[in-house]
Structure formats: C-alpha cells, structure tokens
Amino acid sequence: MSTVTVFASDGSWIESDAVDQCHQVAALEGVSHVAGMPDLHPGKGAPIGAAMMSTVLYPFLVGSDIGCGIAVFPIGLKRAVPEKLAGRFPDLDVEPDAGDPAWDVLDGDVPAGHLEGLGTVGRGNHFVELARIGTVLEPDHAARLGVAAGDVVLVVHSGSRGLGERILRAHTEVHGAGPAADPGAYLAAHDEAVRWGSLNRRLMAARVALALGAEPAAPIVDECHNLVEVRDGAYLHRKGAAPGDGRDVLVAGTRGTPSYLVAAHAGAEAGYSVAHGAGRKMSRSDALRRGRAKHTVEELRRTPVGSVVVCGDRQLLFEEAPTAYKRIEQVIADLAGHGLATPIATTVPLVTYKTAELGPRPRRDRQDHRRGRGRS
DNA sequence: ATGTAC
C-alpha cells in the first residue's frame, strides 16, 4: 500500500491537479511513497515539487532536465548598482568563446563529452542572479557559509540543457513512461547529466564574475532538484525537490522577491527533501494572459525590491512574473512548520539575467501572433 | 525545459 503526504498548511493553496498527479504516481508499480513539497504544482505527467520513492526506476519522474539545480557563489563586489551591472552581464544564451578564461574552472572536465550548451542558462524558470544577503536569521550558520548581511552573491538556477533531454528521449522513444529497462545504464547517463548541470552552473558563475571584474569562486551551496538516488534500498526520484537531509539549500523566490537559504533536515516521510522554490501558482499561459492585463513590461523589468531583470523576451517576462508564483514566505513557513528546514538568510535580487536583451535571437512578431487569440 | 517541427 502506497502513501501520499503533502507538506503544506491549510493556508497554502495547492492545485488539486497536482495532488491528483501525486496519487497517480503513488499507484504506479513499485511506488511506496510520494512526498509533496509546499511548492507542489502540476507538471507534464508527473508533479513538480515532489519526492517519489519506488523499487522501480521511472525516468519520466525525473523529467528531461536531469541535473537541474541551484548554486550560490560568493562574489567579491561591494558597490552594486543594478542598472550599471545589468549591462555588463555576458550573453548567457551562447557558449563562451574557446579562449574565454571562464573555462579554466572546469579543468577540461566535460561530462559525456557534451559541449553543446555548456555555459548557457536555458529558458523557463532558469536564471542567473546577482543578489545581496538580506535578513540573517541564523548568524552562526551564515558565518559558517561565509556570508553576512550585505554581502553580494551569485545565484545560478540551471540544468543539463540538451544532454538531459537527450537521455530522457532515448528512454521514452522505446519505453515511454515505463520503467528503465536497464537501470544501471540509465543511472550512468543520469549521473553524467547531474555532474554536467553542476559544472554548467559553475561555468556560468565564472563567466559572470569575470565580466563584472571579480574572481571566480567555488559554490557555498549547490543542490540538484531533478535527480534519482538509491536510498533505503529503493529509487528516490526528485522532481523539483531539493535533497534535504542535513544540507544547505537555496529555496528560490521569484525575480521580484527574496529567496531563502535554509538548513534542511527532512526525514523519510518528506522523502529526505525540501521545496526548491516558490512554486508556480499559474500555468505559463494563464500568467501570460493575466499578466498582460495586470503589468507593464517596465514594472516587470524593474521590480519592487529595486532589482533589474534582463530579459529580451516579453512572453518569458510575463510567464515568470512574481505574481505567477506562490508567496515564498508561505513556502518557507510550511517547511519550518513541518520541521523540514530552518531559514538561515534571505537573498534579495539586484540583477536577474533570464535571456539576452538584444542579439541575434530571431524574434517573432508577438503582436500579430496574438491578435484575435484569447482574451485581452 | 527542451530541440525540433510547424
């Protein structure tokens, strides 16, 4: 008999479709337990914000962005004027040049020999953000991490780009949503994607540090929230759920609100996991439709916390509007209330890079494309 | 979230 537990308070609204998806996963052969995080929301087939324990390995429960995660890097900047720094970000939609010194941080290590997309951020909810440590709730723990109020850090949320997608597709083309026929082979490829994702975050952080006149540094936190690990003799699948057993994790807010560094201490019932972010409150299509009625592009590019969002794609800007996400404070309160995590400090955005402002990216005429469709 | 197909 399998179980589903959702770690959210009554005050936290969770879409019923997402809970339905948890029960659908729980009904799969081999699945013993599904833990829903407070940022639980519906995904493509499987819920996002869930840890799923099973004796059978299901690649689709991890999804295509194997190795996606969030890392935090120290960056030695004192004065940080968002408008000035925004213009100095490198183009993270394209790989670094062959001679770029940022490559040095990889020491020639290119997992799976996959160079395509290495050093690029991708789309969707991915971002590279310069942020300032705001409220410090656990000074001793923050000091152990080497950060204090006012320090500038770099937060990188990205994954394995085309590599993870290729690994999942190779499986689904033959087995669809079925189990991995050769779990060992899947895990070997998966582990390379996890490593690739982490190195990708590291490379991007180096690119940005060098572009802003700072030294590349090792991450103080690097957590992967799309992966599978062998745990308690079974496969623990995480989809939008960060490893939460004695590790420090950055739980991402939105591009106009703080994020939270937390000390995670989740047990078996929570799938040894914590939330990975605020969680979507609206689908991308709803966010676009409602956002166009509610926000101007200008207010999304210059946020209530005074940060600048670099995003040459208007549709993405609306899809990723802070109002499309749940309140991060509620997610953190739910984690703390259930004993899954202790907040250490907040990070407050200064500059968030989503996608290049100008450049060679071909852009469709959204006005014509959208006219006559949907409501206004 | 992705590369690719429309």
Tab-separated table of C-alpha atoms (C1' of nucleotides) in Angstrom:
chain	number	residue	atom	x	y	z
A	1	MET	CA	0.000	0.000	0.000
A	2	SER	CA	1.467	3.321	-1.021
A	3	THR	CA	1.091	6.682	0.703
A	4	VAL	CA	0.951	10.348	-0.302
A	5	THR	CA	1.868	13.136	2.109
A	6	VAL	CA	1.723	16.809	1.186
A	7	PHE	CA	3.736	19.133	3.413
A	8	ALA	CA	1.634	22.255	3.207
A	9	SER	CA	-0.534	24.042	5.729
A	10	ASP	CA	-4.240	24.725	5.242
A	11	GLY	CA	-3.334	28.300	4.321
A	12	SER	CA	-1.207	27.103	1.403
A	13	TRP	CA	-3.233	26.628	-1.708
A	14	ILE	CA	-2.181	23.553	-3.699
A	15	GLU	CA	-3.726	22.921	-7.113
A	16	SER	CA	-5.860	19.780	-6.976
A	17	ASP	CA	-4.399	18.613	-10.312
A	18	ALA	CA	-1.002	18.401	-8.630
A	19	VAL	CA	-2.347	16.295	-5.760
A	20	ASP	CA	-4.104	14.075	-8.319
A	21	GLN	CA	-0.758	13.604	-10.062
A	22	CYS	CA	0.797	12.540	-6.743
A	23	HIS	CA	-1.864	9.839	-6.371
A	24	GLN	CA	-1.354	8.731	-9.986
A	25	VAL	CA	2.360	8.318	-9.290
A	26	ALA	CA	1.609	6.516	-5.996
A	27	ALA	CA	-0.483	3.997	-7.971
A	28	LEU	CA	2.450	3.028	-10.227
A	29	GLU	CA	4.021	-0.375	-9.759
A	30	GLY	CA	6.750	-0.274	-7.113
A	31	VAL	CA	5.964	3.188	-5.755
A	32	SER	CA	5.714	3.158	-1.956
A	33	HIS	CA	5.536	6.844	-1.042
A	34	VAL	CA	5.086	10.287	-2.592
A	35	ALA	CA	6.038	13.396	-0.603
A	36	GLY	CA	4.627	16.669	-1.923
A	37	MET	CA	6.561	19.810	-1.028
A	38	PRO	CA	4.783	23.125	-0.252
A	39	ASP	CA	5.684	24.346	-3.771
A	40	LEU	CA	3.874	21.386	-5.349
A	41	HIS	CA	2.290	22.177	-8.735
A	42	PRO	CA	1.203	20.202	-11.797
A	43	GLY	CA	3.824	19.073	-14.280
A	44	LYS	CA	3.813	17.158	-17.534
A	45	GLY	CA	2.601	13.752	-16.362
A	46	ALA	CA	4.398	13.927	-13.029
A	47	PRO	CA	4.041	16.547	-10.280
A	48	ILE	CA	6.701	19.209	-9.737
A	49	GLY	CA	7.809	19.668	-6.131
A	50	ALA	CA	7.721	16.005	-5.155
A	51	ALA	CA	9.980	13.220	-3.888
A	52	MET	CA	8.884	9.773	-5.026
A	53	MET	CA	10.152	6.516	-3.514
A	54	SER	CA	9.941	3.378	-5.646
A	55	THR	CA	11.544	-0.035	-6.084
A	56	VAL	CA	11.146	0.585	-9.830
A	57	LEU	CA	13.136	3.335	-11.604
A	58	TYR	CA	10.960	5.630	-13.744
A	59	PRO	CA	12.987	8.134	-15.833
A	60	PHE	CA	9.911	10.284	-16.557
A	61	LEU	CA	9.561	11.055	-12.831
A	62	VAL	CA	12.846	12.990	-13.019
A	63	GLY	CA	11.945	14.523	-16.373
A	64	SER	CA	14.147	15.926	-19.110
A	65	ASP	CA	16.183	18.438	-17.145
A	66	ILE	CA	18.212	15.852	-15.253
A	67	GLY	CA	20.710	17.641	-13.022
A	68	CYS	CA	18.820	20.920	-12.804
A	69	GLY	CA	19.582	22.753	-9.594
A	70	ILE	CA	20.549	25.923	-7.806
A	71	ALA	CA	24.010	27.012	-6.706
A	72	VAL	CA	25.148	30.023	-4.684
A	73	PHE	CA	28.589	31.577	-5.222
A	74	PRO	CA	30.348	34.285	-3.259
A	75	ILE	CA	31.331	37.246	-5.412
A	76	GLY	CA	33.592	39.959	-4.108
A	77	LEU	CA	31.610	43.016	-5.096
A	78	LYS	CA	30.954	45.811	-2.651
A	79	ARG	CA	29.153	48.501	-4.583
A	80	ALA	CA	26.479	47.004	-6.790
A	81	VAL	CA	24.285	49.380	-8.769
A	82	PRO	CA	21.751	47.158	-10.587
A	83	GLU	CA	21.382	49.342	-13.701
A	84	LYS	CA	25.144	49.516	-14.241
A	85	LEU	CA	25.841	45.825	-13.613
A	86	ALA	CA	22.916	44.601	-15.737
A	87	GLY	CA	24.592	45.938	-18.873
A	88	ARG	CA	27.843	44.125	-18.076
A	89	PHE	CA	26.425	40.607	-17.930
A	90	PRO	CA	27.793	38.301	-20.639
A	91	ASP	CA	25.427	36.729	-23.187
A	92	LEU	CA	24.491	33.547	-21.327
A	93	ASP	CA	22.351	32.286	-24.218
A	94	VAL	CA	25.509	31.319	-26.122
A	95	GLU	CA	28.546	29.287	-25.099
A	96	PRO	CA	31.714	31.135	-24.033
A	97	ASP	CA	34.355	31.651	-26.717
A	98	ALA	CA	37.056	28.987	-26.902
A	99	GLY	CA	39.575	31.384	-25.359
A	100	ASP	CA	37.328	32.556	-22.503
A	101	PRO	CA	39.225	32.230	-19.178
A	102	ALA	CA	35.973	31.088	-17.502
A	103	TRP	CA	36.622	27.611	-18.995
A	104	ASP	CA	39.521	27.216	-16.557
A	105	VAL	CA	37.112	26.395	-13.703
A	106	LEU	CA	36.190	23.129	-15.473
A	107	ASP	CA	39.796	21.905	-15.694
A	108	GLY	CA	38.922	20.319	-19.040
A	109	ASP	CA	36.165	18.213	-17.490
A	110	VAL	CA	33.249	17.910	-19.924
A	111	PRO	CA	30.861	15.139	-18.762
A	112	ALA	CA	29.700	12.842	-21.581
A	113	GLY	CA	31.928	14.928	-23.888
A	114	HIS	CA	28.845	17.095	-24.393
A	115	LEU	CA	29.977	20.642	-25.209
A	116	GLU	CA	26.765	21.938	-26.771
A	117	GLY	CA	25.069	24.446	-24.484
A	118	LEU	CA	27.764	24.269	-21.809
A	119	GLY	CA	27.930	27.630	-20.038
A	120	THR	CA	24.402	28.657	-21.103
A	121	VAL	CA	21.393	29.274	-18.868
A	122	GLY	CA	18.459	27.927	-20.912
A	123	ARG	CA	14.881	29.133	-20.583
A	124	GLY	CA	11.775	28.663	-18.480
A	125	ASN	CA	12.406	29.244	-14.779
A	126	HIS	CA	16.187	29.233	-15.144
A	127	PHE	CA	18.116	32.373	-14.212
A	128	VAL	CA	21.460	33.790	-13.129
A	129	GLU	CA	21.071	36.360	-10.387
A	130	LEU	CA	23.254	38.812	-8.555
A	131	ALA	CA	21.739	39.202	-5.085
A	132	ARG	CA	22.504	40.716	-1.714
A	133	ILE	CA	22.246	38.859	1.572
A	134	GLY	CA	19.302	40.485	3.346
A	135	THR	CA	17.920	39.349	6.683
A	136	VAL	CA	20.175	36.924	8.542
A	137	LEU	CA	18.126	34.641	10.797
A	138	GLU	CA	20.916	32.244	11.830
A	139	PRO	CA	24.133	34.318	12.102
A	140	ASP	CA	26.358	31.427	13.187
A	141	HIS	CA	25.224	29.228	10.330
A	142	ALA	CA	25.558	32.113	7.866
A	143	ALA	CA	29.096	32.729	9.140
A	144	ARG	CA	29.958	29.072	8.595
A	145	LEU	CA	28.817	29.506	4.995
A	146	GLY	CA	30.982	32.613	4.797
A	147	VAL	CA	28.192	35.128	4.290
A	148	ALA	CA	26.878	38.081	6.277
A	149	ALA	CA	24.176	40.685	5.766
A	150	GLY	CA	25.007	42.978	2.853
A	151	ASP	CA	27.312	40.524	1.042
A	152	VAL	CA	26.792	40.090	-2.676
A	153	VAL	CA	26.312	36.543	-4.002
A	154	LEU	CA	25.560	34.946	-7.347
A	155	VAL	CA	22.604	32.551	-7.563
A	156	VAL	CA	22.523	30.217	-10.574
A	157	HIS	CA	19.477	28.090	-11.438
A	158	SER	CA	20.100	25.906	-14.486
A	159	GLY	CA	20.493	22.319	-15.547
A	160	SER	CA	21.854	19.966	-18.168
A	161	ARG	CA	20.281	21.668	-21.224
A	162	GLY	CA	20.162	19.333	-24.223
A	163	LEU	CA	22.062	16.496	-22.544
A	164	GLY	CA	19.387	15.511	-20.019
A	165	GLU	CA	16.706	15.940	-22.654
A	166	ARG	CA	18.601	13.531	-24.927
A	167	ILE	CA	18.927	10.945	-22.141
A	168	LEU	CA	15.205	11.005	-21.332
A	169	ARG	CA	14.214	10.955	-25.010
A	170	ALA	CA	16.398	7.889	-25.661
A	171	HIS	CA	14.390	6.126	-22.950
A	172	THR	CA	10.894	7.362	-23.832
A	173	GLU	CA	11.287	6.599	-27.536
A	174	VAL	CA	11.445	2.915	-26.614
A	175	HIS	CA	9.705	2.601	-23.236
A	176	GLY	CA	7.520	5.724	-22.909
A	177	ALA	CA	6.601	6.348	-19.269
A	178	GLY	CA	7.599	2.793	-18.367
A	179	PRO	CA	10.440	1.724	-16.077
A	180	ALA	CA	14.083	1.881	-17.089
A	181	ALA	CA	14.820	-1.452	-18.785
A	182	ASP	CA	18.454	-1.167	-17.709
A	183	PRO	CA	18.530	0.955	-14.528
A	184	GLY	CA	22.317	0.806	-14.358
A	185	ALA	CA	22.723	2.236	-17.852
A	186	TYR	CA	20.167	4.970	-17.176
A	187	LEU	CA	21.849	5.850	-13.874
A	188	ALA	CA	25.278	6.067	-15.513
A	189	ALA	CA	23.985	8.521	-18.126
A	190	HIS	CA	21.931	10.348	-15.461
A	191	ASP	CA	24.968	10.788	-13.215
A	192	GLU	CA	26.877	12.417	-16.071
A	193	ALA	CA	23.979	14.856	-16.605
A	194	VAL	CA	23.910	15.679	-12.886
A	195	ARG	CA	27.621	16.425	-12.987
A	196	TRP	CA	27.191	18.404	-16.223
A	197	GLY	CA	24.460	20.538	-14.616
A	198	SER	CA	26.649	21.384	-11.657
A	199	LEU	CA	29.619	22.269	-13.885
A	200	ASN	CA	27.330	24.343	-16.080
A	201	ARG	CA	26.323	26.427	-13.050
A	202	ARG	CA	29.972	26.731	-12.085
A	203	LEU	CA	30.988	27.854	-15.575
A	204	MET	CA	28.234	30.470	-15.775
A	205	ALA	CA	29.152	31.847	-12.366
A	206	ALA	CA	32.747	32.210	-13.581
A	207	ARG	CA	31.599	33.952	-16.771
A	208	VAL	CA	29.591	36.487	-14.788
A	209	ALA	CA	32.261	37.008	-12.112
A	210	LEU	CA	34.937	37.701	-14.731
A	211	ALA	CA	32.632	40.021	-16.688
A	212	LEU	CA	31.977	42.032	-13.514
A	213	GLY	CA	35.664	42.231	-12.584
A	214	ALA	CA	35.528	39.645	-9.780
A	215	GLU	CA	37.302	36.336	-9.205
A	216	PRO	CA	35.509	33.040	-9.949
A	217	ALA	CA	34.824	31.117	-6.747
A	218	ALA	CA	33.599	27.695	-5.653
A	219	PRO	CA	29.919	27.480	-4.663
A	220	ILE	CA	28.924	27.625	-0.987
A	221	VAL	CA	25.718	25.749	-1.850
A	222	ASP	CA	24.976	23.576	-4.894
A	223	GLU	CA	21.868	21.461	-4.857
A	224	CYS	CA	20.281	19.427	-7.617
A	225	HIS	CA	16.473	19.145	-7.524
A	226	ASN	CA	15.858	16.855	-10.527
A	227	LEU	CA	17.543	13.525	-9.947
A	228	VAL	CA	17.199	9.963	-8.721
A	229	GLU	CA	19.293	8.399	-5.974
A	230	VAL	CA	19.415	4.975	-4.370
A	231	ARG	CA	18.108	5.370	-0.834
A	232	ASP	CA	16.837	2.869	1.745
A	233	GLY	CA	17.248	0.179	-0.931
A	234	ALA	CA	14.926	1.912	-3.389
A	235	TYR	CA	14.984	4.654	-6.009
A	236	LEU	CA	14.243	8.100	-4.603
A	237	HIS	CA	13.107	10.276	-7.523
A	238	ARG	CA	13.147	14.024	-7.015
A	239	LYS	CA	11.325	16.370	-9.376
A	240	GLY	CA	11.558	19.964	-8.241
A	241	ALA	CA	12.543	18.809	-4.776
A	242	ALA	CA	15.935	19.508	-3.249
A	243	PRO	CA	17.939	16.982	-1.204
A	244	GLY	CA	17.003	17.923	2.333
A	245	ASP	CA	18.919	15.632	4.618
A	246	GLY	CA	21.405	17.769	6.507
A	247	ARG	CA	22.229	20.026	3.589
A	248	ASP	CA	22.014	23.744	2.976
A	249	VAL	CA	19.739	24.701	0.115
A	250	LEU	CA	18.659	27.883	-1.623
A	251	VAL	CA	14.886	27.894	-1.987
A	252	ALA	CA	14.254	30.279	-4.860
A	253	GLY	CA	11.660	33.024	-4.517
A	254	THR	CA	10.851	34.987	-7.657
A	255	ARG	CA	12.540	37.651	-9.777
A	256	GLY	CA	10.931	40.342	-7.631
A	257	THR	CA	11.048	38.858	-4.137
A	258	PRO	CA	13.751	37.400	-1.874
A	259	SER	CA	14.941	33.795	-1.863
A	260	TYR	CA	15.828	31.823	1.278
A	261	LEU	CA	18.973	29.990	2.228
A	262	VAL	CA	17.812	27.194	4.531
A	263	ALA	CA	19.368	24.411	6.571
A	264	ALA	CA	17.411	21.323	5.555
A	265	HIS	CA	16.748	18.396	7.875
A	266	ALA	CA	13.956	16.394	6.256
A	267	GLY	CA	13.283	12.755	7.109
A	268	ALA	CA	11.888	9.708	5.321
A	269	GLU	CA	8.245	10.863	5.283
A	270	ALA	CA	9.319	14.006	3.387
A	271	GLY	CA	11.443	11.891	1.044
A	272	TYR	CA	14.540	13.470	2.635
A	273	SER	CA	13.638	16.559	0.618
A	274	VAL	CA	12.647	20.205	0.788
A	275	ALA	CA	10.960	22.615	-1.639
A	276	HIS	CA	13.063	24.002	-4.497
A	277	GLY	CA	11.268	27.322	-4.884
A	278	ALA	CA	8.079	29.318	-4.515
A	279	GLY	CA	6.251	27.068	-6.987
A	280	ARG	CA	4.051	28.213	-9.835
A	281	LYS	CA	0.602	29.459	-8.920
A	282	MET	CA	-0.443	29.942	-12.548
A	283	SER	CA	0.285	27.999	-15.706
A	284	ARG	CA	2.524	29.790	-18.194
A	285	SER	CA	-0.450	30.507	-20.475
A	286	ASP	CA	-2.516	31.939	-17.580
A	287	ALA	CA	0.421	34.035	-16.405
A	288	LEU	CA	0.843	35.453	-19.903
A	289	ARG	CA	-2.857	36.210	-20.369
A	290	ARG	CA	-3.429	37.689	-16.903
A	291	GLY	CA	-0.026	39.372	-16.716
A	292	ARG	CA	-0.627	41.355	-19.896
A	293	ALA	CA	-3.742	42.831	-18.295
A	294	LYS	CA	-2.061	43.465	-14.953
A	295	HIS	CA	1.557	44.512	-15.567
A	296	THR	CA	3.578	46.698	-17.864
A	297	VAL	CA	6.884	45.428	-19.237
A	298	GLU	CA	8.596	48.270	-17.365
A	299	GLU	CA	7.386	47.180	-13.937
A	300	LEU	CA	8.484	43.586	-14.609
A	301	ARG	CA	11.939	44.759	-15.649
A	302	ARG	CA	12.335	46.964	-12.582
A	303	THR	CA	10.962	45.083	-9.578
A	304	PRO	CA	9.559	46.165	-6.177
A	305	VAL	CA	12.860	45.227	-4.481
A	306	GLY	CA	14.743	47.572	-6.833
A	307	SER	CA	16.281	44.845	-8.961
A	308	VAL	CA	16.674	44.795	-12.735
A	309	VAL	CA	15.514	41.840	-14.841
A	310	VAL	CA	17.476	41.242	-18.053
A	311	CYS	CA	15.012	39.573	-20.416
A	312	GLY	CA	14.692	40.374	-24.090
A	313	ASP	CA	11.721	38.011	-24.396
A	314	ARG	CA	8.461	39.693	-23.352
A	315	GLN	CA	6.493	36.471	-23.237
A	316	LEU	CA	9.016	34.932	-20.832
A	317	LEU	CA	8.901	38.104	-18.724
A	318	PHE	CA	5.132	37.687	-18.214
A	319	GLU	CA	5.335	33.913	-17.723
A	320	GLU	CA	7.914	34.453	-14.998
A	321	ALA	CA	6.228	37.420	-13.302
A	322	PRO	CA	6.424	37.282	-9.494
A	323	THR	CA	2.598	37.168	-9.381
A	324	ALA	CA	2.671	33.862	-11.305
A	325	TYR	CA	4.296	32.263	-8.249
A	326	LYS	CA	3.169	31.493	-4.713
A	327	ARG	CA	4.463	33.541	-1.804
A	328	ILE	CA	7.920	32.281	-0.872
A	329	GLU	CA	7.330	33.241	2.797
A	330	GLN	CA	4.430	30.766	2.955
A	331	VAL	CA	6.554	28.001	1.420
A	332	ILE	CA	9.328	28.663	3.954
A	333	ALA	CA	6.805	28.811	6.820
A	334	ASP	CA	5.427	25.430	5.733
A	335	LEU	CA	8.928	23.899	5.580
A	336	ALA	CA	9.766	25.294	9.011
A	337	GLY	CA	6.357	24.396	10.463
A	338	HIS	CA	6.758	20.771	9.414
A	339	GLY	CA	10.292	20.644	10.764
A	340	LEU	CA	11.868	20.168	7.328
A	341	ALA	CA	14.115	23.238	7.295
A	342	THR	CA	15.401	26.213	9.268
A	343	PRO	CA	15.790	29.554	7.435
A	344	ILE	CA	19.362	30.915	7.571
A	345	ALA	CA	19.211	34.108	5.499
A	346	THR	CA	17.437	35.779	2.622
A	347	THR	CA	18.982	36.792	-0.697
A	348	VAL	CA	17.490	39.907	-2.284
A	349	PRO	CA	17.787	40.252	-6.088
A	350	LEU	CA	19.938	43.003	-7.616
A	351	VAL	CA	20.142	41.830	-11.247
A	352	THR	CA	18.438	38.755	-12.667
A	353	TYR	CA	19.533	37.525	-16.081
A	354	LYS	CA	16.886	35.496	-17.929
A	355	THR	CA	17.809	35.882	-21.592
A	356	ALA	CA	19.765	38.395	-23.677
A	357	GLU	CA	18.299	41.872	-24.066
A	358	LEU	CA	19.438	42.295	-27.672
A	359	GLY	CA	21.116	39.979	-30.047
A	360	PRO	CA	20.923	37.514	-32.887
A	361	ARG	CA	17.941	35.589	-31.440
A	362	PRO	CA	15.218	35.676	-34.108
A	363	ARG	CA	12.032	37.106	-32.630
A	364	ARG	CA	8.551	36.536	-33.906
A	365	ASP	CA	6.108	39.426	-34.056
A	366	ARG	CA	4.106	38.670	-30.907
A	367	GLN	CA	1.529	41.373	-31.633
A	368	ASP	CA	0.370	39.788	-34.870
A	369	HIS	CA	0.753	36.313	-33.459
A	370	ARG	CA	-1.509	37.040	-30.505
A	371	ARG	CA	-4.162	39.253	-32.045
A	372	GLY	CA	-7.504	37.524	-32.273
A	373	ARG	CA	-6.485	34.843	-29.796
A	374	GLY	CA	-7.809	34.534	-26.284
A	375	ARG	CA	-8.988	37.386	-24.133
A	376	SER	CA	-7.344	40.710	-23.528
B	1	DA	C1'	12.603	22.874	-20.127
B	2	DT	C1'	13.957	21.239	-24.340
B	3	DG	C1'	15.266	20.791	-29.526
B	4	DT	C1'	12.533	20.492	-33.333
B	5	DA	C1'	8.641	20.780	-36.114
B	6	DC	C1'	5.143	23.634	-37.945
